[in-house]
Amino acid sequence: GKRLVETNCARCHAVGRTGQSTHPDAPPFRLLHRRYPIEDLQEALAEGISTGHPDMPEFVASPDQIEAIIAYIGSLGR
């Protein structure tokens, strides 16, 4: 999960336990659970996230990738 978000998301989002996102409309991953229920993130990843912020590229993940990403996001709050 960490490798996936570092590769696909870190250009705009802060993907670690600390730090600020480089894009003003991209929330840090450690705070995503405060903005969205995790189930919604799973569905969005499965269907393809294309409505985040205007600069966000479309990203579609496989079921295994979704599981890994969600587990990683969950680990940031611990």
CSV table of C-alpha atoms in Angstrom, one decimal:
chain,number,residue,atom,x,y,z
A,1,GLY,CA,0.0,0.0,0.0
A,2,LYS,CA,2.7,2.4,0.9
A,3,ARG,CA,4.6,1.9,-2.3
A,4,LEU,CA,1.4,2.3,-4.3
A,5,VAL,CA,0.5,5.7,-2.7
A,6,GLU,CA,4.1,6.9,-3.0
A,7,THR,CA,4.1,6.1,-6.7
A,8,ASN,CA,0.6,7.3,-7.6
A,9,CYS,CA,-0.3,9.9,-5.0
A,10,ALA,CA,2.7,11.5,-3.3
A,11,ARG,CA,3.2,14.1,-6.1
A,12,CYS,CA,0.2,16.0,-4.5
A,13,HIS,CA,-0.7,14.3,-1.2
A,14,ALA,CA,1.3,14.0,1.9
A,15,VAL,CA,1.3,10.2,2.2
A,16,GLY,CA,3.2,9.7,5.5
A,17,ARG,CA,2.5,10.2,9.2
A,18,THR,CA,3.7,13.8,9.0
A,19,GLY,CA,4.1,16.6,6.4
A,20,GLN,CA,1.9,18.8,4.3
A,21,SER,CA,0.5,18.0,0.9
A,22,THR,CA,2.1,19.9,-1.9
A,23,HIS,CA,-1.2,20.6,-3.6
A,24,PRO,CA,-3.6,22.8,-1.6
A,25,ASP,CA,-6.7,20.7,-2.6
A,26,ALA,CA,-5.0,17.3,-1.8
A,27,PRO,CA,-5.7,16.3,1.8
A,28,PRO,CA,-2.9,14.4,3.6
A,29,PHE,CA,-3.6,10.7,3.6
A,30,ARG,CA,-3.3,10.5,7.4
A,31,LEU,CA,-6.4,12.7,7.6
A,32,LEU,CA,-8.6,11.0,4.9
A,33,HIS,CA,-10.5,9.0,7.5
A,34,ARG,CA,-11.7,12.3,9.0
A,35,ARG,CA,-13.2,13.4,5.7
A,36,TYR,CA,-14.5,10.2,4.2
A,37,PRO,CA,-15.7,6.9,5.5
A,38,ILE,CA,-13.1,4.2,4.6
A,39,GLU,CA,-15.9,2.2,2.7
A,40,ASP,CA,-16.3,5.2,0.4
A,41,LEU,CA,-12.6,5.3,-0.3
A,42,GLN,CA,-12.7,1.6,-1.2
A,43,GLU,CA,-15.6,2.2,-3.6
A,44,ALA,CA,-13.9,5.2,-5.2
A,45,LEU,CA,-10.7,3.3,-5.7
A,46,ALA,CA,-12.6,0.4,-7.3
A,47,GLU,CA,-14.6,2.7,-9.7
A,48,GLY,CA,-11.8,5.1,-10.4
A,49,ILE,CA,-11.0,8.3,-8.6
A,50,SER,CA,-11.4,11.1,-11.1
A,51,THR,CA,-13.1,13.9,-9.1
A,52,GLY,CA,-10.6,14.6,-6.3
A,53,HIS,CA,-9.1,17.9,-7.3
A,54,PRO,CA,-9.0,19.3,-10.9
A,55,ASP,CA,-5.3,18.3,-11.3
A,56,MET,CA,-5.8,14.8,-10.1
A,57,PRO,CA,-5.2,12.1,-12.7
A,58,GLU,CA,-7.7,9.3,-12.9
A,59,PHE,CA,-6.6,6.2,-10.9
A,60,VAL,CA,-8.2,2.8,-10.9
A,61,ALA,CA,-6.9,0.1,-8.6
A,62,SER,CA,-7.3,-3.7,-8.5
A,63,PRO,CA,-9.0,-5.4,-5.5
A,64,ASP,CA,-5.6,-6.4,-4.1
A,65,GLN,CA,-4.2,-2.8,-4.6
A,66,ILE,CA,-7.3,-1.4,-2.9
A,67,GLU,CA,-6.9,-3.7,0.1
A,68,ALA,CA,-3.3,-2.6,0.4
A,69,ILE,CA,-4.0,1.1,0.0
A,70,ILE,CA,-6.8,1.0,2.6
A,71,ALA,CA,-4.7,-1.0,5.0
A,72,TYR,CA,-1.9,1.6,4.6
A,73,ILE,CA,-4.2,4.6,5.1
A,74,GLY,CA,-5.6,2.8,8.2
A,75,SER,CA,-2.1,2.3,9.6
A,76,LEU,CA,-1.4,6.1,9.5
A,77,GLY,CA,-3.9,6.7,12.2
A,78,ARG,CA,-2.3,4.3,14.6
